[in-house]
Amino acid sequence: QVQLVESGGGLVQTGGSLRLSCTVSGSIYSINPMGWYRQIPGHQREMVAVIGSSSSIVEYADFVKGRFTISRDNAKKTVSLQMNSLTPEDTAVYYCNVDRFGSPYWGQGTQVTVSS
């Protein structure tokens, strides 16, 4: 059983920073991609950032390039998202994801609210 638990969401002012963390329990491997997605009410869930087995294999959505940084610690089975220069448009529920050989697993989500 793979379970993901996110932490680090909250309320921040425009221009501020937050760091999201996700801890995975259960059997996953360093080759399993991990990522962060977000969902705004009334919209589909969208990819924010994905990381492969190492930090050299990363993909970011255009709307976060240069502001967000994804990282992972394979030994601790964690994935993090450093979010800088936040804007109200970043307000959403952020979900952690791991793709375990084609089977996706999701966390429960953490709310990020950016005030103007």
CSV table of N, CA and C in Angstrom, one decimal:
chain,number,residue,atom,x,y,z
A,1,GLN,N,0.8,-1.2,0.0
A,1,GLN,CA,0.0,0.0,0.0
A,1,GLN,C,0.9,1.2,0.0
A,2,VAL,N,0.7,2.1,-1.0
A,2,VAL,CA,1.5,3.3,-1.1
A,2,VAL,C,0.6,4.5,-0.6
A,3,GLN,N,1.1,5.2,0.3
A,3,GLN,CA,0.4,6.4,0.8
A,3,GLN,C,1.3,7.6,0.7
A,4,LEU,N,0.7,8.7,0.4
A,4,LEU,CA,1.4,10.0,0.3
A,4,LEU,C,0.8,11.0,1.2
A,5,VAL,N,1.6,11.7,1.9
A,5,VAL,CA,1.1,12.8,2.9
A,5,VAL,C,1.8,14.1,2.6
A,6,GLU,N,1.0,15.1,2.2
A,6,GLU,CA,1.6,16.4,2.0
A,6,GLU,C,1.6,17.3,3.2
A,7,SER,N,2.5,18.2,3.2
A,7,SER,CA,2.5,19.2,4.3
A,7,SER,C,3.1,20.5,3.7
A,8,GLY,N,2.9,21.6,4.5
A,8,GLY,CA,3.5,22.9,4.1
A,8,GLY,C,2.7,23.9,3.4
A,9,GLY,N,1.4,23.6,3.2
A,9,GLY,CA,0.5,24.6,2.6
A,9,GLY,C,0.2,25.6,3.6
A,10,GLY,N,-0.5,26.7,3.1
A,10,GLY,CA,-1.0,27.7,4.0
A,10,GLY,C,-1.3,29.0,3.3
A,11,LEU,N,-1.3,30.1,4.1
A,11,LEU,CA,-1.7,31.4,3.6
A,11,LEU,C,-0.4,32.2,3.5
A,12,VAL,N,-0.2,32.9,2.4
A,12,VAL,CA,1.0,33.7,2.2
A,12,VAL,C,0.6,34.9,1.3
A,13,GLN,N,1.3,36.0,1.5
A,13,GLN,CA,1.0,37.2,0.7
A,13,GLN,C,1.7,37.1,-0.7
A,14,THR,N,1.2,37.9,-1.6
A,14,THR,CA,1.8,38.0,-2.9
A,14,THR,C,3.3,38.3,-2.8
A,15,GLY,N,4.1,37.5,-3.6
A,15,GLY,CA,5.5,37.7,-3.5
A,15,GLY,C,6.2,36.8,-2.5
A,16,GLY,N,5.5,36.1,-1.7
A,16,GLY,CA,6.0,35.3,-0.6
A,16,GLY,C,6.4,33.9,-1.1
A,17,SER,N,6.8,33.1,-0.2
A,17,SER,CA,7.3,31.8,-0.5
A,17,SER,C,6.7,30.7,0.4
A,18,LEU,N,6.6,29.5,-0.1
A,18,LEU,CA,6.2,28.4,0.7
A,18,LEU,C,6.9,27.2,0.2
A,19,ARG,N,7.1,26.2,1.1
A,19,ARG,CA,7.8,24.9,0.7
A,19,ARG,C,6.8,23.8,1.0
A,20,LEU,N,6.4,23.1,0.0
A,20,LEU,CA,5.6,21.9,0.2
A,20,LEU,C,6.5,20.6,0.3
A,21,SER,N,6.0,19.7,1.1
A,21,SER,CA,6.8,18.5,1.3
A,21,SER,C,5.8,17.3,1.2
A,22,CYS,N,6.3,16.2,0.7
A,22,CYS,CA,5.4,15.0,0.6
A,22,CYS,C,6.2,13.8,1.0
A,23,THR,N,5.7,13.0,1.9
A,23,THR,CA,6.4,11.8,2.4
A,23,THR,C,5.6,10.6,1.9
A,24,VAL,N,6.3,9.7,1.4
A,24,VAL,CA,5.7,8.5,0.8
A,24,VAL,C,6.0,7.3,1.7
A,25,SER,N,4.9,6.5,2.0
A,25,SER,CA,5.1,5.3,2.7
A,25,SER,C,4.7,4.2,1.8
A,26,GLY,N,5.3,3.0,2.0
A,26,GLY,CA,5.1,1.9,1.0
A,26,GLY,C,6.2,1.8,0.1
A,27,SER,N,6.1,0.8,-0.9
A,27,SER,CA,7.2,0.5,-1.7
A,27,SER,C,7.2,1.3,-3.0
A,28,ILE,N,8.1,2.2,-3.1
A,28,ILE,CA,8.4,2.9,-4.4
A,28,ILE,C,9.9,2.9,-4.7
A,29,TYR,N,10.2,3.2,-5.9
A,29,TYR,CA,11.6,3.1,-6.3
A,29,TYR,C,12.1,4.4,-6.9
A,30,SER,N,13.4,4.6,-6.9
A,30,SER,CA,13.9,5.9,-7.3
A,30,SER,C,13.6,6.2,-8.8
A,31,ILE,N,13.3,5.1,-9.6
A,31,ILE,CA,13.0,5.3,-11.0
A,31,ILE,C,11.5,5.8,-11.2
A,32,ASN,N,10.7,5.7,-10.2
A,32,ASN,CA,9.3,6.1,-10.3
A,32,ASN,C,9.2,7.6,-10.3
A,33,PRO,N,8.7,8.2,-11.3
A,33,PRO,CA,8.6,9.7,-11.3
A,33,PRO,C,7.7,10.2,-10.2
A,34,MET,N,8.0,11.3,-9.7
A,34,MET,CA,7.2,12.0,-8.6
A,34,MET,C,6.9,13.4,-9.1
A,35,GLY,N,5.8,13.9,-8.6
A,35,GLY,CA,5.5,15.3,-9.0
A,35,GLY,C,4.5,16.0,-8.2
A,36,TRP,N,4.2,17.2,-8.5
A,36,TRP,CA,3.2,18.0,-7.9
A,36,TRP,C,2.2,18.5,-8.9
A,37,TYR,N,1.0,18.5,-8.6
A,37,TYR,CA,-0.1,18.9,-9.4
A,37,TYR,C,-1.0,19.9,-8.6
A,38,ARG,N,-1.8,20.7,-9.3
A,38,ARG,CA,-2.7,21.5,-8.5
A,38,ARG,C,-4.0,21.6,-9.2
A,39,GLN,N,-5.0,22.0,-8.3
A,39,GLN,CA,-6.4,22.1,-8.9
A,39,GLN,C,-7.0,23.3,-8.3
A,40,ILE,N,-7.5,24.1,-9.2
A,40,ILE,CA,-8.2,25.3,-8.8
A,40,ILE,C,-9.7,25.0,-8.9
A,41,PRO,N,-10.6,25.4,-8.0
A,41,PRO,CA,-12.0,25.1,-8.1
A,41,PRO,C,-12.6,25.4,-9.5
A,42,GLY,N,-13.3,24.4,-10.0
A,42,GLY,CA,-13.9,24.6,-11.3
A,42,GLY,C,-13.0,24.3,-12.5
A,43,HIS,N,-11.7,23.9,-12.2
A,43,HIS,CA,-10.8,23.6,-13.2
A,43,HIS,C,-10.2,22.2,-13.1
A,44,GLN,N,-9.6,21.7,-14.1
A,44,GLN,CA,-9.0,20.4,-14.1
A,44,GLN,C,-7.7,20.4,-13.3
A,45,ARG,N,-7.3,19.3,-12.8
A,45,ARG,CA,-6.0,19.2,-12.1
A,45,ARG,C,-5.0,19.4,-13.2
A,46,GLU,N,-3.9,20.1,-12.9
A,46,GLU,CA,-2.8,20.4,-13.8
A,46,GLU,C,-1.5,20.1,-13.2
A,47,MET,N,-0.6,19.7,-14.1
A,47,MET,CA,0.8,19.4,-13.7
A,47,MET,C,1.5,20.7,-13.3
A,48,VAL,N,2.2,20.7,-12.2
A,48,VAL,CA,3.1,21.8,-11.8
A,48,VAL,C,4.5,21.5,-12.1
A,49,ALA,N,5.0,20.4,-11.6
A,49,ALA,CA,6.4,20.0,-11.8
A,49,ALA,C,6.5,18.5,-11.6
A,50,VAL,N,7.4,17.8,-12.4
A,50,VAL,CA,7.6,16.4,-12.3
A,50,VAL,C,9.1,16.2,-12.2
A,51,ILE,N,9.5,15.2,-11.5
A,51,ILE,CA,10.9,14.9,-11.4
A,51,ILE,C,11.1,13.4,-11.5
A,52,GLY,N,12.2,13.0,-12.3
A,52,GLY,CA,12.5,11.6,-12.5
A,52,GLY,C,13.4,11.1,-11.4
A,53,SER,N,14.2,10.2,-11.7
A,53,SER,CA,15.1,9.5,-10.7
A,53,SER,C,16.1,10.5,-10.1
A,54,SER,N,16.5,11.5,-10.8
A,54,SER,CA,17.4,12.4,-10.4
A,54,SER,C,17.0,13.9,-10.7
A,55,SER,N,17.7,14.8,-10.1
A,55,SER,CA,17.3,16.2,-10.3
A,55,SER,C,17.6,16.7,-11.7
A,56,SER,N,18.3,15.9,-12.5
A,56,SER,CA,18.5,16.3,-13.9
A,56,SER,C,17.4,16.0,-14.8
A,57,ILE,N,16.4,15.3,-14.3
A,57,ILE,CA,15.2,14.9,-15.1
A,57,ILE,C,14.0,15.6,-14.5
A,58,VAL,N,13.8,16.8,-14.9
A,58,VAL,CA,12.6,17.6,-14.3
A,58,VAL,C,11.9,18.2,-15.5
A,59,GLU,N,10.6,18.5,-15.2
A,59,GLU,CA,9.7,19.2,-16.1
A,59,GLU,C,8.9,20.1,-15.3
A,60,TYR,N,8.7,21.4,-15.8
A,60,TYR,CA,7.9,22.4,-15.1
A,60,TYR,C,6.9,22.9,-16.1
A,61,ALA,N,5.7,23.2,-15.5
A,61,ALA,CA,4.7,23.9,-16.3
A,61,ALA,C,5.2,25.3,-16.6
A,62,ASP,N,4.8,25.9,-17.7
A,62,ASP,CA,5.3,27.2,-18.1
A,62,ASP,C,5.0,28.2,-17.1
A,63,PHE,N,3.9,28.1,-16.4
A,63,PHE,CA,3.5,29.2,-15.5
A,63,PHE,C,4.3,29.2,-14.2
A,64,VAL,N,5.2,28.2,-13.9
A,64,VAL,CA,6.0,28.2,-12.7
A,64,VAL,C,7.5,28.3,-13.0
A,65,LYS,N,7.9,28.2,-14.2
A,65,LYS,CA,9.3,28.2,-14.6
A,65,LYS,C,10.0,29.4,-14.0
A,66,GLY,N,11.1,29.1,-13.3
A,66,GLY,CA,11.9,30.2,-12.7
A,66,GLY,C,11.4,30.6,-11.3
A,67,ARG,N,10.3,30.1,-10.9
A,67,ARG,CA,9.7,30.5,-9.6
A,67,ARG,C,9.7,29.2,-8.6
A,68,PHE,N,9.4,28.1,-9.2
A,68,PHE,CA,9.3,26.9,-8.4
A,68,PHE,C,10.4,25.9,-8.6
A,69,THR,N,10.8,25.2,-7.6
A,69,THR,CA,11.8,24.2,-7.8
A,69,THR,C,11.4,22.9,-7.1
A,70,ILE,N,11.4,21.8,-7.9
A,70,ILE,CA,11.1,20.5,-7.3
A,70,ILE,C,12.4,19.7,-7.0
A,71,SER,N,12.3,18.9,-5.9
A,71,SER,CA,13.4,18.1,-5.6
A,71,SER,C,12.9,16.8,-4.9
A,72,ARG,N,13.8,15.8,-4.8
A,72,ARG,CA,13.4,14.6,-4.2
A,72,ARG,C,14.6,14.0,-3.4
A,73,ASP,N,14.2,13.3,-2.4
A,73,ASP,CA,15.2,12.5,-1.6
A,73,ASP,C,14.8,11.1,-1.7
A,74,ASN,N,15.5,10.3,-2.5
A,74,ASN,CA,15.1,8.9,-2.7
A,74,ASN,C,15.3,8.1,-1.4
A,75,ALA,N,16.3,8.3,-0.7
A,75,ALA,CA,16.5,7.6,0.6
A,75,ALA,C,15.3,7.8,1.5
A,76,LYS,N,14.8,9.0,1.6
A,76,LYS,CA,13.8,9.3,2.6
A,76,LYS,C,12.4,9.2,1.9
A,77,LYS,N,12.4,8.9,0.6
A,77,LYS,CA,11.1,8.8,-0.1
A,77,LYS,C,10.2,10.1,0.1
A,78,THR,N,10.9,11.2,-0.2
A,78,THR,CA,10.2,12.5,-0.1
A,78,THR,C,10.3,13.3,-1.4
A,79,VAL,N,9.4,14.1,-1.7
A,79,VAL,CA,9.5,15.1,-2.8
A,79,VAL,C,9.0,16.4,-2.3
A,80,SER,N,9.7,17.5,-2.7
A,80,SER,CA,9.4,18.8,-2.2
A,80,SER,C,9.2,19.8,-3.3
A,81,LEU,N,8.5,20.8,-3.0
A,81,LEU,CA,8.3,21.9,-4.0
A,81,LEU,C,8.5,23.2,-3.3
A,82,GLN,N,9.6,23.9,-3.7
A,82,GLN,CA,9.9,25.2,-3.2
A,82,GLN,C,9.2,26.2,-4.1
A,83,MET,N,8.3,27.0,-3.6
A,83,MET,CA,7.6,28.0,-4.4
A,83,MET,C,7.9,29.4,-4.0
A,84,ASN,N,8.4,30.2,-4.9
A,84,ASN,CA,8.8,31.6,-4.6
A,84,ASN,C,8.0,32.5,-5.5
A,85,SER,N,8.0,33.8,-5.2
A,85,SER,CA,7.3,34.8,-6.0
A,85,SER,C,5.9,34.4,-6.3
A,86,LEU,N,5.2,34.0,-5.2
A,86,LEU,CA,3.8,33.5,-5.4
A,86,LEU,C,2.9,34.6,-5.7
A,87,THR,N,1.9,34.3,-6.5
A,87,THR,CA,0.8,35.3,-6.9
A,87,THR,C,-0.5,34.7,-6.6
A,88,PRO,N,-1.6,35.5,-6.5
A,88,PRO,CA,-2.9,35.0,-6.2
A,88,PRO,C,-3.3,33.9,-7.2
A,89,GLU,N,-2.8,33.9,-8.4
A,89,GLU,CA,-3.1,32.9,-9.4
A,89,GLU,C,-2.6,31.5,-9.1
A,90,ASP,N,-1.7,31.4,-8.1
A,90,ASP,CA,-1.1,30.2,-7.6
A,90,ASP,C,-2.0,29.5,-6.5
A,91,THR,N,-3.1,30.2,-6.1
A,91,THR,CA,-4.0,29.7,-5.1
A,91,THR,C,-4.7,28.4,-5.7
A,92,ALA,N,-4.5,27.3,-4.9
A,92,ALA,CA,-5.1,26.0,-5.4
A,92,ALA,C,-4.8,25.0,-4.3
A,93,VAL,N,-5.4,23.8,-4.5
A,93,VAL,CA,-5.0,22.7,-3.7
A,93,VAL,C,-3.9,22.0,-4.5
A,94,TYR,N,-2.8,21.7,-3.8
A,94,TYR,CA,-1.6,21.1,-4.4
A,94,TYR,C,-1.6,19.6,-4.0
A,95,TYR,N,-1.4,18.8,-5.0
A,95,TYR,CA,-1.3,17.3,-4.7
A,95,TYR,C,0.0,16.7,-5.1
A,96,CYS,N,0.5,15.8,-4.3
A,96,CYS,CA,1.7,15.1,-4.5
A,96,CYS,C,1.3,13.8,-5.3
A,97,ASN,N,2.2,13.4,-6.2
A,97,ASN,CA,1.9,12.2,-7.0
A,97,ASN,C,3.1,11.4,-7.2
A,98,VAL,N,3.0,10.1,-7.2
A,98,VAL,CA,4.0,9.2,-7.6
A,98,VAL,C,3.4,8.2,-8.7
A,99,ASP,N,4.2,8.0,-9.7
A,99,ASP,CA,3.8,7.0,-10.8
A,99,ASP,C,4.6,5.8,-10.6
A,100,ARG,N,3.9,4.8,-10.0
A,100,ARG,CA,4.6,3.5,-9.7
A,100,ARG,C,4.4,2.5,-10.8
A,101,PHE,N,5.2,2.6,-11.8
A,101,PHE,CA,5.1,1.6,-12.9
A,101,PHE,C,3.7,1.7,-13.6
A,102,GLY,N,3.3,2.9,-13.8
A,102,GLY,CA,2.0,3.1,-14.5
A,102,GLY,C,0.8,3.2,-13.6
A,103,SER,N,1.0,3.0,-12.3
A,103,SER,CA,-0.1,3.2,-11.4
A,103,SER,C,0.1,4.5,-10.6
A,104,PRO,N,-0.8,5.4,-10.7
A,104,PRO,CA,-0.6,6.7,-10.0
A,104,PRO,C,-1.1,6.6,-8.6
A,105,TYR,N,-0.4,7.3,-7.7
A,105,TYR,CA,-0.9,7.4,-6.3
A,105,TYR,C,-0.9,8.9,-6.0
A,106,TRP,N,-1.9,9.3,-5.2
A,106,TRP,CA,-2.1,10.7,-4.9
A,106,TRP,C,-2.1,10.9,-3.4
A,107,GLY,N,-1.7,12.1,-3.0
A,107,GLY,CA,-1.9,12.5,-1.6
A,107,GLY,C,-3.3,13.1,-1.5
A,108,GLN,N,-3.6,13.6,-0.3
A,108,GLN,CA,-4.9,14.1,0.0
A,108,GLN,C,-5.0,15.6,-0.4
A,109,GLY,N,-3.9,16.2,-0.7
A,109,GLY,CA,-3.8,17.6,-1.1
A,109,GLY,C,-3.6,18.6,0.1
A,110,THR,N,-3.0,19.7,-0.2
A,110,THR,CA,-2.7,20.7,0.7
A,110,THR,C,-3.1,22.1,0.1
A,111,GLN,N,-3.8,22.9,0.9
A,111,GLN,CA,-4.3,24.2,0.3
A,111,GLN,C,-3.2,25.2,0.4
A,112,VAL,N,-3.0,25.9,-0.7
A,112,VAL,CA,-2.1,27.1,-0.8
A,112,VAL,C,-3.0,28.3,-1.2
A,113,THR,N,-3.0,29.3,-0.4
A,113,THR,CA,-3.7,30.5,-0.6
A,113,THR,C,-2.8,31.7,-0.6
A,114,VAL,N,-2.8,32.4,-1.7
A,114,VAL,CA,-2.0,33.6,-1.9
A,114,VAL,C,-2.9,34.8,-1.9
A,115,SER,N,-2.7,35.7,-0.9
A,115,SER,CA,-3.5,36.9,-0.8
A,115,SER,C,-2.8,38.1,-1.6
A,116,SER,N,-3.7,38.9,-2.1
A,116,SER,CA,-3.2,40.1,-2.9
A,116,SER,C,-2.9,41.3,-2.0
